[in-house]
């Protein structure tokens, strides 16, 4: 590289990230379009474009100019701001990992993902695991290869976990899940022996247009800025940023016979969107923009979904809106019935619809299955049978078909291996965040009144605005002021469900 | 360039076009997303990405490698297929033009378009031309500069016309419009003196969900493959290909008080989509994929909209579906009333809703205004007043506000100057195509029966499958077997409206 001044290099650092953000915008939008609006027969077209754009990202990221720029900046660390240092560190790390994967495999993997996502939707609809199997086999095979390329010294599943939460490993997960399971299983047993909750209020006919009205009501209520957060429908709800945190999309799935599913998807995805859009503006178009890890992300989504959304106060707060939208269905009902219905704890088939108590068991099953596949202890073709066996063992229920079993989630078809533990960890992080928040914020009063500004301000100040400025463990350390302790979450579950079931 | 064999160069020619198609897919989708799904406050975000992606296209297109490749292929013409020769010719031409524009202006123009489209939608909603004025001024100023860069020897408005139809110029347009106006104005006068048509059948309350059902019915009826053609809603209806003709999107705009507007948007945009998706598969991801010029494109869209869609047989054909969808509103009505209503000829404010007879007058007004601005004979700030004056002169009506006047179309805000004449030319081309088609196809029987396969086969064989393989004049020459003659179109109008109005 011909002599570059440090200011030129800092400028070039921002340009490089802007360029990457533009490609990610394009690729993210192509993915989003595929899930939302694109005609059914167009996946090959998207795959062709994705493979070319990912080749461009690969080429530009791994170019000599980029390497020289980052090395130069790394050697001049003392002239950089702390944010710039972190950008350089993350870029060097990401590009080092990218370079360890041969370009043709990198591109083929991107193309495979587009196709697999498309096949998954059809396979789920047809409840036919065999359709998806060859794609999943390829995806897992690539993951195993990539793990070896990037972290040859690491257990391959630890590599997967580390991808979604820097520093996370099986040891920590095993310890966490062990403690959780030891608390949940006996509690669930006591719940199942107690008189059961009536959840008939959630069932009936709820027209999609009315459910959509409810979605926008909830989005505004929790404080989303609809100028920057859009809503679409997809087979599987998700949240994505396009280009920067200034353009955020959430999705939901409406079921005409049960409005509660979409309602909690909105609040859950809304929590993700609050986190992303809460990044400081100066982080836009950089690698520090948006949430830092999937567990912290899930801590926010499940905070809004559960600690807020499934609380008695929230159910009371929104009940008049339910009556307005569904006057026939809500006739003779009261907020307490609604609160009990959305907290009915019982083993069920679908993770996204599970209650808070059984939810983590769904995660543990996925965690165990992923681990065994990455360790070559389980074949992809045996996944459905093992899935069903574990649902019987952990939850005591029979899985009727793959649509309600192994095909229910899109994660594996999207190449997300090691992601699931984030949900359970996020719950536990959220409980500990809430304990800290309560020291200065009257959380219950906020939820009762529907004025979430103090809650959002606390989250913005402590978590959102930092984007990916800190590592997950740095961030947790700053906010917790102590070690991570799943006890907060366990206490919350025990207290809540003992009260509901009169234990 | 180090010695490349001709086969390697031919392979590289396809890769180059694949790469360009991928960028166009991404940029087209970002535009489409902005018009359909994106939250309102996200235009800056899209503009940032568009400017980076257009810079990438510019760099890659104007690179030394690309120039050398195309020069080499051009020097080895005799080894190329006729399609390859045409690809090389078009690429050399496009890149030559691109290189004549300084990169920073090229990028700034792309960014400006994204913002102007966004501002246009808001300005139209607010009926406030002043909001859009500075953007339009910049866009016209760029167009004037670009015209000088690319064709310094040409009249700047001829350059604009030539952009949308190779070889088109003011002389041809003036001659064409002169002849059309000489026929239409007296005919319209006779129509206005005849007893008027009752169009109350189109007015009432037509729920959007029912209109959407009608859209899909019409799309299927005219032969669109819904696996490859999607439908969305936008402020202004349009059609776009994403990546290749395998992924086509049309849009419409529903008005709850008049179902006819959206209905004909669907058939019009459907005609565009039939043309694009009819390209031979081997043309996908090349510069020959999709329609060759906007006039030929409009010949297809307006063929389906008017020669088919506004015919008595078509109105009769779809009437039972209207009765099914809108039983209350269609009570006591008959197909003949519907036919008359959609052919009511009278001066009106909105181009896209105009009848066939007055339609071309709307175009002539835009043509004259564009011409005068490109010739520095009219300032952008005087556009609204001139617009209103010309509507009075040509159509005899008063324009109440800019929303129903100069702000009604998105074209200028999208940088489309010289596009409007395509619509009028397309009508006339279509009438001459129809005369040729009737020599071998029983057109009336097809429309009566609703089996459009013979019509579509003729269009596919003669027009669609060739994509941009021939220049517009080559294609017209092949199909017409004679000179272009607006007389076909004038005869059609005279016959049709004399019959309807009993002249």
GROMACS .gro file of N, CA and C in nm, chain A residues 82-134:
model
  159
   82UNK      N    1  -1.192   0.396   2.072
   82UNK     CA    2  -1.220   0.259   2.118
   82UNK      C    3  -1.317   0.189   2.020
   83UNK      N    4  -1.412   0.265   1.964
   83UNK     CA    5  -1.502   0.205   1.866
   83UNK      C    6  -1.424   0.159   1.742
   84UNK      N    7  -1.334   0.244   1.696
   84UNK     CA    8  -1.256   0.206   1.578
   84UNK      C    9  -1.171   0.082   1.605
   85UNK      N   10  -1.114   0.076   1.724
   85UNK     CA   11  -1.034  -0.042   1.760
   85UNK      C   12  -1.119  -0.169   1.750
   86UNK      N   13  -1.239  -0.158   1.805
   86UNK     CA   14  -1.328  -0.275   1.804
   86UNK      C   15  -1.368  -0.310   1.659
   87UNK      N   16  -1.392  -0.210   1.575
   87UNK     CA   17  -1.423  -0.237   1.433
   87UNK      C   18  -1.309  -0.313   1.367
   88UNK      N   19  -1.188  -0.263   1.386
   88UNK     CA   20  -1.071  -0.327   1.324
   88UNK      C   21  -1.058  -0.470   1.376
   89UNK      N   22  -1.075  -0.487   1.505
   89UNK     CA   23  -1.065  -0.621   1.564
   89UNK      C   24  -1.168  -0.716   1.502
   90UNK      N   25  -1.292  -0.670   1.494
   90UNK     CA   26  -1.398  -0.758   1.441
   90UNK      C   27  -1.376  -0.787   1.292
   91UNK      N   28  -1.334  -0.685   1.217
   91UNK     CA   29  -1.311  -0.706   1.073
   91UNK      C   30  -1.197  -0.804   1.051
   92UNK      N   31  -1.090  -0.787   1.126
   92UNK     CA   32  -0.976  -0.879   1.110
   92UNK      C   33  -1.020  -1.021   1.142
   93UNK      N   34  -1.096  -1.035   1.249
   93UNK     CA   35  -1.144  -1.168   1.290
   93UNK      C   36  -1.235  -1.228   1.180
   94UNK      N   37  -1.333  -1.150   1.134
   94UNK     CA   38  -1.428  -1.202   1.034
   94UNK      C   39  -1.357  -1.238   0.904
   95UNK      N   40  -1.265  -1.153   0.864
   95UNK     CA   41  -1.198  -1.176   0.735
   95UNK      C   42  -1.099  -1.292   0.747
   96UNK      N   43  -1.035  -1.303   0.862
   96UNK     CA   44  -0.947  -1.418   0.885
   96UNK      C   45  -1.028  -1.546   0.869
   97UNK      N   46  -1.147  -1.548   0.929
   97UNK     CA   47  -1.231  -1.668   0.921
   97UNK      C   48  -1.277  -1.692   0.778
   98UNK      N   49  -1.313  -1.584   0.709
   98UNK     CA   50  -1.359  -1.599   0.571
   98UNK      C   51  -1.249  -1.655   0.483
   99UNK      N   52  -1.127  -1.606   0.505
   99UNK     CA   53  -1.014  -1.651   0.423
   99UNK      C   54  -0.981  -1.798   0.445
  100UNK      N   55  -1.018  -1.848   0.563
  100UNK     CA   56  -0.988  -1.988   0.593
  100UNK      C   57  -1.083  -2.081   0.517
  101UNK      N   58  -1.192  -2.024   0.465
  101UNK     CA   59  -1.286  -2.104   0.384
  101UNK      C   60  -1.255  -2.081   0.237
  102UNK      N   61  -1.234  -2.187   0.160
  102UNK     CA   62  -1.208  -2.167   0.016
  102UNK      C   63  -1.325  -2.093  -0.049
  103UNK      N   64  -1.293  -2.002  -0.142
  103UNK     CA   65  -1.396  -1.917  -0.201
  103UNK      C   66  -1.509  -1.997  -0.261
  104UNK      N   67  -1.477  -2.103  -0.334
  104UNK     CA   68  -1.584  -2.178  -0.400
  104UNK      C   69  -1.679  -2.241  -0.298
  105UNK      N   70  -1.623  -2.284  -0.183
  105UNK     CA   71  -1.711  -2.343  -0.080
  105UNK      C   72  -1.796  -2.235  -0.014
  106UNK      N   73  -1.735  -2.119   0.004
  106UNK     CA   74  -1.809  -2.007   0.064
  106UNK      C   75  -1.930  -1.972  -0.022
  107UNK      N   76  -1.906  -1.961  -0.153
  107UNK     CA   77  -2.013  -1.922  -0.245
  107UNK      C   78  -2.119  -2.032  -0.256
  108UNK      N   79  -2.070  -2.157  -0.268
  108UNK     CA   80  -2.165  -2.269  -0.281
  108UNK      C   81  -2.255  -2.276  -0.158
  109UNK      N   82  -2.196  -2.244  -0.041
  109UNK     CA   83  -2.274  -2.248   0.082
  109UNK      C   84  -2.385  -2.142   0.083
  110UNK      N   85  -2.352  -2.021   0.035
  110UNK     CA   86  -2.452  -1.914   0.028
  110UNK      C   87  -2.568  -1.955  -0.064
  111UNK      N   88  -2.531  -2.014  -0.176
  111UNK     CA   89  -2.631  -2.055  -0.274
  111UNK      C   90  -2.718  -2.168  -0.216
  112UNK      N   91  -2.651  -2.260  -0.148
  112UNK     CA   92  -2.722  -2.372  -0.086
  112UNK      C   93  -2.825  -2.322   0.015
  113UNK      N   94  -2.788  -2.222   0.092
  113UNK     CA   95  -2.881  -2.171   0.194
  113UNK      C   96  -3.009  -2.116   0.131
  114UNK      N   97  -2.994  -2.041   0.022
  114UNK     CA   98  -3.113  -1.985  -0.044
  114UNK      C   99  -3.206  -2.098  -0.087
  115UNK      N  100  -3.145  -2.201  -0.147
  115UNK     CA  101  -3.229  -2.311  -0.195
  115UNK      C  102  -3.290  -2.389  -0.079
  116UNK      N  103  -3.211  -2.411   0.026
  116UNK     CA  104  -3.259  -2.492   0.138
  116UNK      C  105  -3.376  -2.422   0.208
  117UNK      N  106  -3.369  -2.289   0.219
  117UNK     CA  107  -3.479  -2.217   0.283
  117UNK      C  108  -3.609  -2.235   0.203
  118UNK      N  109  -3.592  -2.234   0.073
  118UNK     CA  110  -3.708  -2.252  -0.014
  118UNK      C  111  -3.765  -2.393  -0.001
  119UNK      N  112  -3.675  -2.490  -0.002
  119UNK     CA  113  -3.718  -2.630   0.009
  119UNK      C  114  -3.781  -2.654   0.146
  120UNK      N  115  -3.724  -2.595   0.250
  120UNK     CA  116  -3.781  -2.613   0.384
  120UNK      C  117  -3.929  -2.574   0.387
  121UNK      N  118  -3.961  -2.457   0.329
  121UNK     CA  119  -4.101  -2.410   0.333
  121UNK      C  120  -4.193  -2.512   0.265
  122UNK      N  121  -4.147  -2.566   0.152
  122UNK     CA  122  -4.229  -2.666   0.083
  122UNK      C  123  -4.234  -2.798   0.160
  123UNK      N  124  -4.120  -2.837   0.216
  123UNK     CA  125  -4.114  -2.964   0.291
  123UNK      C  126  -4.204  -2.955   0.414
  124UNK      N  127  -4.202  -2.839   0.480
  124UNK     CA  128  -4.286  -2.823   0.598
  124UNK      C  129  -4.434  -2.833   0.558
  125UNK      N  130  -4.468  -2.763   0.450
  125UNK     CA  131  -4.606  -2.766   0.404
  125UNK      C  132  -4.650  -2.909   0.375
  126UNK      N  133  -4.559  -2.986   0.312
  126UNK     CA  134  -4.591  -3.124   0.276
  126UNK      C  135  -4.564  -3.222   0.390
  127UNK      N  136  -4.509  -3.169   0.500
  127UNK     CA  137  -4.469  -3.254   0.613
  127UNK      C  138  -4.381  -3.369   0.565
  128UNK      N  139  -4.281  -3.337   0.483
  128UNK     CA  140  -4.200  -3.440   0.418
  128UNK      C  141  -4.051  -3.412   0.443
  129UNK      N  142  -3.998  -3.471   0.549
  129UNK     CA  143  -3.858  -3.448   0.584
  129UNK      C  144  -3.762  -3.491   0.474
  130UNK      N  145  -3.803  -3.594   0.401
  130UNK     CA  146  -3.717  -3.647   0.295
  130UNK      C  147  -3.681  -3.540   0.191
  131UNK      N  148  -3.772  -3.448   0.164
  131UNK     CA  149  -3.744  -3.339   0.070
  131UNK      C  150  -3.626  -3.255   0.117
  132UNK      N  151  -3.622  -3.230   0.247
  132UNK     CA  152  -3.520  -3.139   0.301
  132UNK      C  153  -3.389  -3.212   0.334
  133UNK      N  154  -3.399  -3.343   0.359
  133UNK     CA  155  -3.283  -3.418   0.410
  133UNK      C  156  -3.153  -3.392   0.336
  134UNK      N  157  -3.147  -3.407   0.201
  134UNK     CA  158  -3.018  -3.388   0.134
  134UNK      C  159  -2.960  -3.247   0.156
   0.00000   0.00000   0.00000
